[in-house]
Coordinates of C-alpha atoms in Angstrom, one line a residue:
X933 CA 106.1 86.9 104.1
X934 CA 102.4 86.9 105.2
X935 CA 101.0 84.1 106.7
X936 CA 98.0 83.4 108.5
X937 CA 98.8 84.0 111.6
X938 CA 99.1 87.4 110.6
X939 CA 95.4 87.5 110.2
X940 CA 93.7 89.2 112.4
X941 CA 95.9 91.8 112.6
X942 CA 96.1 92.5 109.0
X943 CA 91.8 92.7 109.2
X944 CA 91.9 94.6 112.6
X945 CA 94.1 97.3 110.5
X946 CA 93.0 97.2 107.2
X947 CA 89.5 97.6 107.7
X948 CA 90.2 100.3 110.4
X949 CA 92.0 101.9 107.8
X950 CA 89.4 101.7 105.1
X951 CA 86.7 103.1 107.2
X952 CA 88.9 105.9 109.0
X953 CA 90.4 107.3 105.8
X954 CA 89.6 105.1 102.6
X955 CA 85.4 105.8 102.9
X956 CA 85.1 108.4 105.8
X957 CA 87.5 110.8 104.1
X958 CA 88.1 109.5 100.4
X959 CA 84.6 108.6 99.6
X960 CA 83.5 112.5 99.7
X961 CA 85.8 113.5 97.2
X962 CA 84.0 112.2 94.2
X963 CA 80.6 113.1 96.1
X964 CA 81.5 116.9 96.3
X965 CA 81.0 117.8 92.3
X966 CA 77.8 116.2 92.5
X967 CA 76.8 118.4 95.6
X968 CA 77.5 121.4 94.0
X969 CA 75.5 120.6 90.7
X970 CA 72.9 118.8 92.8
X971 CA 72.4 122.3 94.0
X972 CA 72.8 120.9 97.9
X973 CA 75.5 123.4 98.7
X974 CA 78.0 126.2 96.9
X975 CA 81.3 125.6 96.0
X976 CA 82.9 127.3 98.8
X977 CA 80.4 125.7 101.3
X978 CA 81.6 122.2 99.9
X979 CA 85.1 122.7 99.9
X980 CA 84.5 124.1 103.6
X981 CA 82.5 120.8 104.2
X982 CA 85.3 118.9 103.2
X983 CA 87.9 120.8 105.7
X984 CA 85.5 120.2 108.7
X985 CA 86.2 116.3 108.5
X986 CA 90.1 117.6 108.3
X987 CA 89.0 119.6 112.0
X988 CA 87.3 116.1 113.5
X989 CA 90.8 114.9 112.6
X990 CA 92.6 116.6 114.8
X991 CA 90.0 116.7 117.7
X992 CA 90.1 112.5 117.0
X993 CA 94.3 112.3 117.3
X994 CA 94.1 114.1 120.1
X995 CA 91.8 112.0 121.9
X996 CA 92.5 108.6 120.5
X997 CA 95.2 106.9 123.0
X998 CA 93.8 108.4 126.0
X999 CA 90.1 106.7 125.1
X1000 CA 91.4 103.6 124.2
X1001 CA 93.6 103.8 127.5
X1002 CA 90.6 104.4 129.6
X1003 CA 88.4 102.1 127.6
X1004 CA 88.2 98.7 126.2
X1005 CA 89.8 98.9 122.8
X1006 CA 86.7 96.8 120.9
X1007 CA 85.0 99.3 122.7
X1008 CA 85.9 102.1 121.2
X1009 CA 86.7 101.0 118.0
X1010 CA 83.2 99.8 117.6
X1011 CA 82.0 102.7 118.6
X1012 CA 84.1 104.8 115.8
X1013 CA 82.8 103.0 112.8
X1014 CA 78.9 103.1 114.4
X1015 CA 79.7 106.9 114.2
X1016 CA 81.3 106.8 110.3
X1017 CA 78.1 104.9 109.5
X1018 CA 75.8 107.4 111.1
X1019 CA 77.5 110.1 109.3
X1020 CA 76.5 109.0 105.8
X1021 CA 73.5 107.5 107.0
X1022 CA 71.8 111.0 108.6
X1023 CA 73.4 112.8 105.4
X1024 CA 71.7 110.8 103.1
X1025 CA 69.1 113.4 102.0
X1026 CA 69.6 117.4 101.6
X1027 CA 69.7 119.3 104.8
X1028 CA 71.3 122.4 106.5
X1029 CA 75.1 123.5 106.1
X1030 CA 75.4 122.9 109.8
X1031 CA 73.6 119.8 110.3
X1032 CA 76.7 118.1 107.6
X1033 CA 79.2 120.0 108.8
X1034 CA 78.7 118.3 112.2
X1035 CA 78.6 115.3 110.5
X1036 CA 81.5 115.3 108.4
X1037 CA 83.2 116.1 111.7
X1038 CA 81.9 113.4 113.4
X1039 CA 83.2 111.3 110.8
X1040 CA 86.6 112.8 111.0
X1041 CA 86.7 112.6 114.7
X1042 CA 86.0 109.1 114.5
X1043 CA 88.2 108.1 111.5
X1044 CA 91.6 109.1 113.1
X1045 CA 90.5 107.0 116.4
X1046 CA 90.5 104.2 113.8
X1047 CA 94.0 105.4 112.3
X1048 CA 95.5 105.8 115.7
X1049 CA 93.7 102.4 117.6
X1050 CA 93.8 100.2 114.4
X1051 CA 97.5 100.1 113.5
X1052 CA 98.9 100.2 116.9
X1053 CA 97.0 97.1 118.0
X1054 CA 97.6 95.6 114.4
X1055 CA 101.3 96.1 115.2
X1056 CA 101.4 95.4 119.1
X1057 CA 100.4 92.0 118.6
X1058 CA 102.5 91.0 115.4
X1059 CA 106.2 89.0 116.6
X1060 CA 108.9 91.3 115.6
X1061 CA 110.4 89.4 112.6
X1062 CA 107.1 90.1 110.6
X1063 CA 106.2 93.8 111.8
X1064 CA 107.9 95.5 108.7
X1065 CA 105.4 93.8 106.2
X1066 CA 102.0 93.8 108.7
X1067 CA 102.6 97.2 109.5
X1068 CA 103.2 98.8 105.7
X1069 CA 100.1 96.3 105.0
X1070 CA 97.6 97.6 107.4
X1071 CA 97.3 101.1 105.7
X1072 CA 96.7 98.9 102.2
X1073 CA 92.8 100.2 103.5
X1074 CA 93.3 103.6 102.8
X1075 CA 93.6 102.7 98.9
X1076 CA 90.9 99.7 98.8
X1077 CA 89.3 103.2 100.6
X1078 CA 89.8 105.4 97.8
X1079 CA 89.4 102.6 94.7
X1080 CA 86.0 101.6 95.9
X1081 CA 85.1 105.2 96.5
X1082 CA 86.4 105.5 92.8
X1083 CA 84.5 102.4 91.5
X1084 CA 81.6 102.5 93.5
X1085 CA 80.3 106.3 94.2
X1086 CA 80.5 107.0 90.2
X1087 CA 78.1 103.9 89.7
X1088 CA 75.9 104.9 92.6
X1089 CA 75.8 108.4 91.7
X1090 CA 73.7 107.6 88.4
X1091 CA 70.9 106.3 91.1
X1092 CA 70.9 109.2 93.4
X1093 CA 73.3 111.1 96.0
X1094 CA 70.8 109.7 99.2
X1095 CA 71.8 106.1 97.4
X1096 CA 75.5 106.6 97.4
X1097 CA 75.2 108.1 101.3
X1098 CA 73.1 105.1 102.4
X1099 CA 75.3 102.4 100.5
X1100 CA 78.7 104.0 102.1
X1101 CA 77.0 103.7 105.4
X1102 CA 76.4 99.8 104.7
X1103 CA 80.1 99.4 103.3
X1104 CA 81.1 101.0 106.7
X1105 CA 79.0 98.2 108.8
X1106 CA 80.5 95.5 106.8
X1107 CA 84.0 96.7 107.4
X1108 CA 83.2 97.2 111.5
X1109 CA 82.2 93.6 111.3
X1110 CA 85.2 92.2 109.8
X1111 CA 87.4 94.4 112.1
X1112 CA 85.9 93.1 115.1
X1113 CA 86.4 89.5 114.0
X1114 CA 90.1 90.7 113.7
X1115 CA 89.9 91.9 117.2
X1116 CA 88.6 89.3 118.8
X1117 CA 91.2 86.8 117.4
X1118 CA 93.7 89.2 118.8
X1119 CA 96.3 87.2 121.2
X1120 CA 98.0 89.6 123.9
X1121 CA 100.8 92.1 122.9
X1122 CA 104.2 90.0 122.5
X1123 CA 106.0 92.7 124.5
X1124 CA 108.1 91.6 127.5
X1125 CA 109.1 93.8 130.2
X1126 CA 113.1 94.2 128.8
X1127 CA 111.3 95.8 125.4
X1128 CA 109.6 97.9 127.5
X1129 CA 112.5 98.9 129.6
X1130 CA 115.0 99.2 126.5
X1131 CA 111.6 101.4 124.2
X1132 CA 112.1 103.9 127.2
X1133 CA 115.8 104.1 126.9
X1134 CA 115.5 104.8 123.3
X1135 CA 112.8 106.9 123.5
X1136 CA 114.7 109.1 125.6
X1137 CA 117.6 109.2 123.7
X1138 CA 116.2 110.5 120.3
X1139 CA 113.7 113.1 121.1
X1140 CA 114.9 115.1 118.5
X1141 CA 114.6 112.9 115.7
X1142 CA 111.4 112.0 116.5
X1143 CA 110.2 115.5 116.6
X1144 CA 111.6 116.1 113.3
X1145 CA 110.1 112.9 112.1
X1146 CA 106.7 114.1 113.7
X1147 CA 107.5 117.4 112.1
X1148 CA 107.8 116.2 108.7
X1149 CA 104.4 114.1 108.9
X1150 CA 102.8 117.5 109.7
X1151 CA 104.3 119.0 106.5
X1152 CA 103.2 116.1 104.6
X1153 CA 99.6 116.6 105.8
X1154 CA 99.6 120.1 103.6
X1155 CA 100.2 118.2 100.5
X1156 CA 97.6 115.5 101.5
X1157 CA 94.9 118.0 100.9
X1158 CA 94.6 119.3 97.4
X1159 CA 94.6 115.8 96.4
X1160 CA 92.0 114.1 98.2
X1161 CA 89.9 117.4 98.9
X1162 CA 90.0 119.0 95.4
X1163 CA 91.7 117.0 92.8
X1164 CA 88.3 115.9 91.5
X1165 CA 86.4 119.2 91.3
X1166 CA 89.9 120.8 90.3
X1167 CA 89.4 118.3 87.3
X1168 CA 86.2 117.7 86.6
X1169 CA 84.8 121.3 86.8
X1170 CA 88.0 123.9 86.6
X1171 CA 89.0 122.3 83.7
X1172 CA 85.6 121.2 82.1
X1173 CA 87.6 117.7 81.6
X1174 CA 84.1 116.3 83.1
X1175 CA 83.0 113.2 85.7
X1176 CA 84.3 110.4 83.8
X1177 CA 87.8 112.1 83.0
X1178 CA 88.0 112.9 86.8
X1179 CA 86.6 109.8 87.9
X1180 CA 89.3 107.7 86.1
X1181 CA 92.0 110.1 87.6
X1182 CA 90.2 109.4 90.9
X1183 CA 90.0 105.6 90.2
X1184 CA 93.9 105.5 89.1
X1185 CA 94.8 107.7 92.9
X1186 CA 93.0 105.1 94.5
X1187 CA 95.1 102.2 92.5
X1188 CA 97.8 104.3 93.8
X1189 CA 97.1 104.0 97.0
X1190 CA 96.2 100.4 97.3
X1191 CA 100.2 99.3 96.0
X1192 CA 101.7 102.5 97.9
X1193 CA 101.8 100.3 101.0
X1194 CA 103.1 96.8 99.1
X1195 CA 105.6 99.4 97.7
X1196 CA 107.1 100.8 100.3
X1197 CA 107.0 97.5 102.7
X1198 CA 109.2 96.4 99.9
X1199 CA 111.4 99.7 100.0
X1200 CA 111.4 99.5 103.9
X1201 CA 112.7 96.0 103.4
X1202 CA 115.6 96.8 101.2
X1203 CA 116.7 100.5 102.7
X1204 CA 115.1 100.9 106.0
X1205 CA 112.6 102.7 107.0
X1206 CA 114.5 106.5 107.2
X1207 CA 115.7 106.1 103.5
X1208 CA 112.4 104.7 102.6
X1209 CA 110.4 107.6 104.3
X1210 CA 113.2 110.2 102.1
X1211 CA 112.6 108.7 98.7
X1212 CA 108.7 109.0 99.3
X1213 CA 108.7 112.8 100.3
X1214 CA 110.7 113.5 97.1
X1215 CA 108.3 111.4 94.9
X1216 CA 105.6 112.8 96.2
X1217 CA 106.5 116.6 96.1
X1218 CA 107.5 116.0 92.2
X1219 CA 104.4 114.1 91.7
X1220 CA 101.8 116.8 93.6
X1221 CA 103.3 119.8 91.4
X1222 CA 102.8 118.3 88.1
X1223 CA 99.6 119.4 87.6
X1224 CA 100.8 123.1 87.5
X1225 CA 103.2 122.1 84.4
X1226 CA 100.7 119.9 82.7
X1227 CA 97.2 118.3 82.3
X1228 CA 98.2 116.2 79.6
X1229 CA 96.2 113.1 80.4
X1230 CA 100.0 111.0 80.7
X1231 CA 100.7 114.3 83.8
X1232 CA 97.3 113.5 84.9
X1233 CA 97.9 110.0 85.5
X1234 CA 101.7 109.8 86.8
X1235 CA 100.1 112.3 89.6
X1236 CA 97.1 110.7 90.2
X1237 CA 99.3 107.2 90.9
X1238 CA 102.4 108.4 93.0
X1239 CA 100.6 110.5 95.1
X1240 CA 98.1 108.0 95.4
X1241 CA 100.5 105.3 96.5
X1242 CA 102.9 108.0 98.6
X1243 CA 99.4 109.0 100.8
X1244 CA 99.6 105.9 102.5
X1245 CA 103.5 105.0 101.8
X1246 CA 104.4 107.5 103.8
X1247 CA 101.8 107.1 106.3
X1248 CA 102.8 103.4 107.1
X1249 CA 106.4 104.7 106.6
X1250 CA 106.6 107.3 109.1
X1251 CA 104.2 104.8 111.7
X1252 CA 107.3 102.1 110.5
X1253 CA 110.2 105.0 111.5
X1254 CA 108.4 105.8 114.4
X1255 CA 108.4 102.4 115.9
X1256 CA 112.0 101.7 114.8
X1257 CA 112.9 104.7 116.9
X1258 CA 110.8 104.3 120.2
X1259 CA 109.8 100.2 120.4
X1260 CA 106.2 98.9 119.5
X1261 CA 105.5 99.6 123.6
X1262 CA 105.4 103.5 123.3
X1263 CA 104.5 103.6 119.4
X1264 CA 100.9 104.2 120.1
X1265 CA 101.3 107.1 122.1
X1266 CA 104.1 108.8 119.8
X1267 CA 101.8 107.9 116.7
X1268 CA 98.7 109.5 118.2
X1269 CA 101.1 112.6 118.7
X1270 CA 102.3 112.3 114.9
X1271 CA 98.1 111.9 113.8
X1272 CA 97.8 114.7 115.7
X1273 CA 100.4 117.0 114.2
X1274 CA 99.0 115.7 110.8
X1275 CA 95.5 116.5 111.8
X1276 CA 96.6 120.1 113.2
X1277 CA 98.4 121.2 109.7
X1278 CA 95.8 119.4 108.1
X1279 CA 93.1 121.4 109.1
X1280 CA 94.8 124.6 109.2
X1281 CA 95.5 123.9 105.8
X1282 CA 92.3 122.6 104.6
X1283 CA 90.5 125.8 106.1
X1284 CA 93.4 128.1 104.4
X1285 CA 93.0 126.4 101.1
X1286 CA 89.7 126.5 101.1
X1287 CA 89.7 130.4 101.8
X1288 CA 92.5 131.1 99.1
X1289 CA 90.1 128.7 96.6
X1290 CA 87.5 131.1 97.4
X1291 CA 89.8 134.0 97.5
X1292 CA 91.5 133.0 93.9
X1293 CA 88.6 131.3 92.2
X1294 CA 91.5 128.5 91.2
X1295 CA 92.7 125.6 92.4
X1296 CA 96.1 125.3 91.0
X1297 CA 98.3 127.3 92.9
X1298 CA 97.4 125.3 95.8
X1299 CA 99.0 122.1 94.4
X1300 CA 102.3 124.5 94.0
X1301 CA 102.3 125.4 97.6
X1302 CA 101.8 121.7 99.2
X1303 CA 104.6 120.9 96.8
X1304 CA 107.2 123.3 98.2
X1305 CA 106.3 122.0 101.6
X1306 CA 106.9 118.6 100.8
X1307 CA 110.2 119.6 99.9
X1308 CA 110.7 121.0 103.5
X1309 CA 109.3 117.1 105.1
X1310 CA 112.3 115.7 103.1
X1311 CA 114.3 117.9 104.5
X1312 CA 112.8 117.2 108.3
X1313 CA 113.4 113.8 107.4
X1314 CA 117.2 113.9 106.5
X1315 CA 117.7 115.8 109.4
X1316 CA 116.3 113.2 111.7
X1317 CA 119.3 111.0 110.5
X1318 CA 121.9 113.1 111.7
X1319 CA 119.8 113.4 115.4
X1320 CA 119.6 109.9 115.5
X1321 CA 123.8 109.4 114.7
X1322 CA 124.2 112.4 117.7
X1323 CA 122.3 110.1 120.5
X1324 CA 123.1 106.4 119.1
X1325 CA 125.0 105.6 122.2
X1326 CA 121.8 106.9 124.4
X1327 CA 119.3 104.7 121.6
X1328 CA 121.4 101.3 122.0
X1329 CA 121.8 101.0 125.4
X1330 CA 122.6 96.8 126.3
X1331 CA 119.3 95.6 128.1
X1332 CA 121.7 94.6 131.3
X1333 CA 122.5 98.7 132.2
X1334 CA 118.6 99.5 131.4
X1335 CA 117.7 100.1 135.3
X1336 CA 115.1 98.2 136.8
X1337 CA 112.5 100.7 138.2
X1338 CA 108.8 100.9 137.9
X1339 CA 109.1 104.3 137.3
X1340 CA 109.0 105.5 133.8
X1341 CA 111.5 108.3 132.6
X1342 CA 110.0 111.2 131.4
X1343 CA 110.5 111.8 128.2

């Protein structure tokens, strides 16, 4: 159970979550119909628009634990959400394909320093016996992310598109201010120097699992895409169901996607993380390809919920896995590796979906393809089970044979 102690963390990582994904990515989903018939941009210049925050992704994962190594972390958290905030603010009124492009990346660039910074410090400073529930909790963001961008953006979008940019920008200065409250309330990591020596023996035990763990959470990034990049246009335009059918689909993902995270804390809870993570890649591969079977408004729904709720289930399930296989100590650098690999097949596969939209004039194959690949992260994932098993007697090593050295093993 939650209690308030649990806090600050909880704030520190939701509202880093909400800003790096739930408004920076989310919130331009149900904005890109209405730049097309605003006349601001083509089709195939917005969906491109949409893949260059995928790009800032990657260059943000990459870069993440080595800035908030070299600088203060308030520091450079801070600084991410002044940059999400600019981003909508300087977009606010029609300008040059280039000029939102390097925008939109700024915002993704900034947005996974948020997903990488935010949930390791969240989960650093939370006492073993409650890290299971904070850290499925923290990514609860993504979803308020994607419902307000659901509630809100429809609403503001009868006023004007340089209203909804300017009012996303604000909602991003609210959420920087509650996160650095979060921060600052912050005690010092609870990890003693035994963890650390006995995270390093683990972590060199099980490299293989956590590569294939790492390697399903890059497969699971191509079936992130035609979700939150094209599921409303795909909708609303494709199959003339309109804004308000595609906005209720939108509003039910982002329902979704604010229980995903209380369901699979719960899931964790009773199966473990590993089982948890395989039950999520199967729901969510079923739920991404029913779209190509059926848009009855029931198909439409059942879709729009699980792979709401999976997006961030498995996120906070494979952060979970990841920690159960390496210690909280060298979580932050192995999940800035796994944000990375997310970010890289992410992009490749925004760009390459975006060019097969373009090359197709359709969007529904695409949901066929990330399907099939999810299919292949389940399989990653039951593999890992098996590495694991092969180097248990490497990943429990008793604290009192853990040599005492300042030097770290290589991994």
């Amino acid at each position: 159970m939650i209690n308030s102690k649990d806090l600050p963390a909880l704030m520190t990582g939701v509202m880093a979550t909400l800003a790096g994904i739930g408004i920076a990515r989310f919130a331009y989903t149900p904005l890109l119909p209405a730049l097309i018939q605003e006349g601001w941009f083509s089709a195939s210049q917005g969906a491109y628009l949409g893949a260059a925050n995928l790009l800032g992704y990657f260059i943000g994962a990459l870069s993440a634990h080595a800035l908030s190594e070299r600088f203060s972390v308030r520091a450079v958290m801070g600084a991410s959400f002044v940059a999400i905030a600019l981003s909508f603010f300087l977009c606010a009124g029609a300008g040059s394909f280039s000029w939102f492009f390097f925008w939109r990346l700024v915002s993704g660039i900034a947005g996974a320093i948020l997903m990488v910074v935010g949930p390791s410090l969240a989960l650093s400073t939370t006492p073993p016996e409650r890290r299971t529930s904070v850290g499925a909790l923290v990514f609860t963001g993504i979803g308020f992310g994607a419902l307000l961008s659901a509630s809100v953006v429809p609403v503001l979008l009868e006023l004007s598109l340089t209203v909804t940019w300017g009012t996303l920008g604000l909602l991003c200065i609210a959420a920087a201010l509650v996160c650095d409250w979060g921060v600052t309330q912050l005690s010092s990591p609870p990890v003693a120097s035994q963890e650390k020596l006995a995270s390093q023996a683990r972590y060199a035990g099980i490299n293989a699992a956590v590569l294939l763990v790492i390697g399903a959470y890059a497969l699971d990034a191509v079936g992130f895409v035609p979700h939150t990049v094209f599921w409303v246009d795909y909708l609303a335009r494709e199959n003339a169901l309109g804004h308000q059918a595609a906005s209720l689909q939108w509003g039910i993902f982002g329902l979704g996607a604010v229980c995903g995270p209380l369901i699979v804390g719960t899931l964790a809870r009773k199966v473990g993380w590993h089982h948890g993570l395989t039950l999520a890649f199967l729901a969510k591969a079923a739920a991404v390809s029913l779209p190509v079977f059926s848009l009855a408004l029931l198909s439409q729904s059942v879709s729009s919920f699980v792979v709401g709720a999976m997006i961030p289930g498995i996120v906070a399930l494979t952060s979970g896995r990841l920690a159960e296989l390496v210690g909280p100590t060298a979580h932050k650098k192995l999940w800035g590796q796994a944000t990375a690999a997310f970010a890289a097949a992410q992009a490749f596969s925004g760009y390459a979906m975006s060019a097969l939209y373009v090359a197709w004039g359709t969007y529904s194959p695409l949901f066929a393809i990330s399907s099939l690949v999810l299919v292949g992260g389940f399989v990653l994932v039951l593999l890992s089970r098996g590495q694991q098993q092969r180097h248990a007697p490497l990943s429990t090593v008793p604290l009192s044979t853990v040599p005492h050295s300042n030097k770290k093993r290589r991994p």
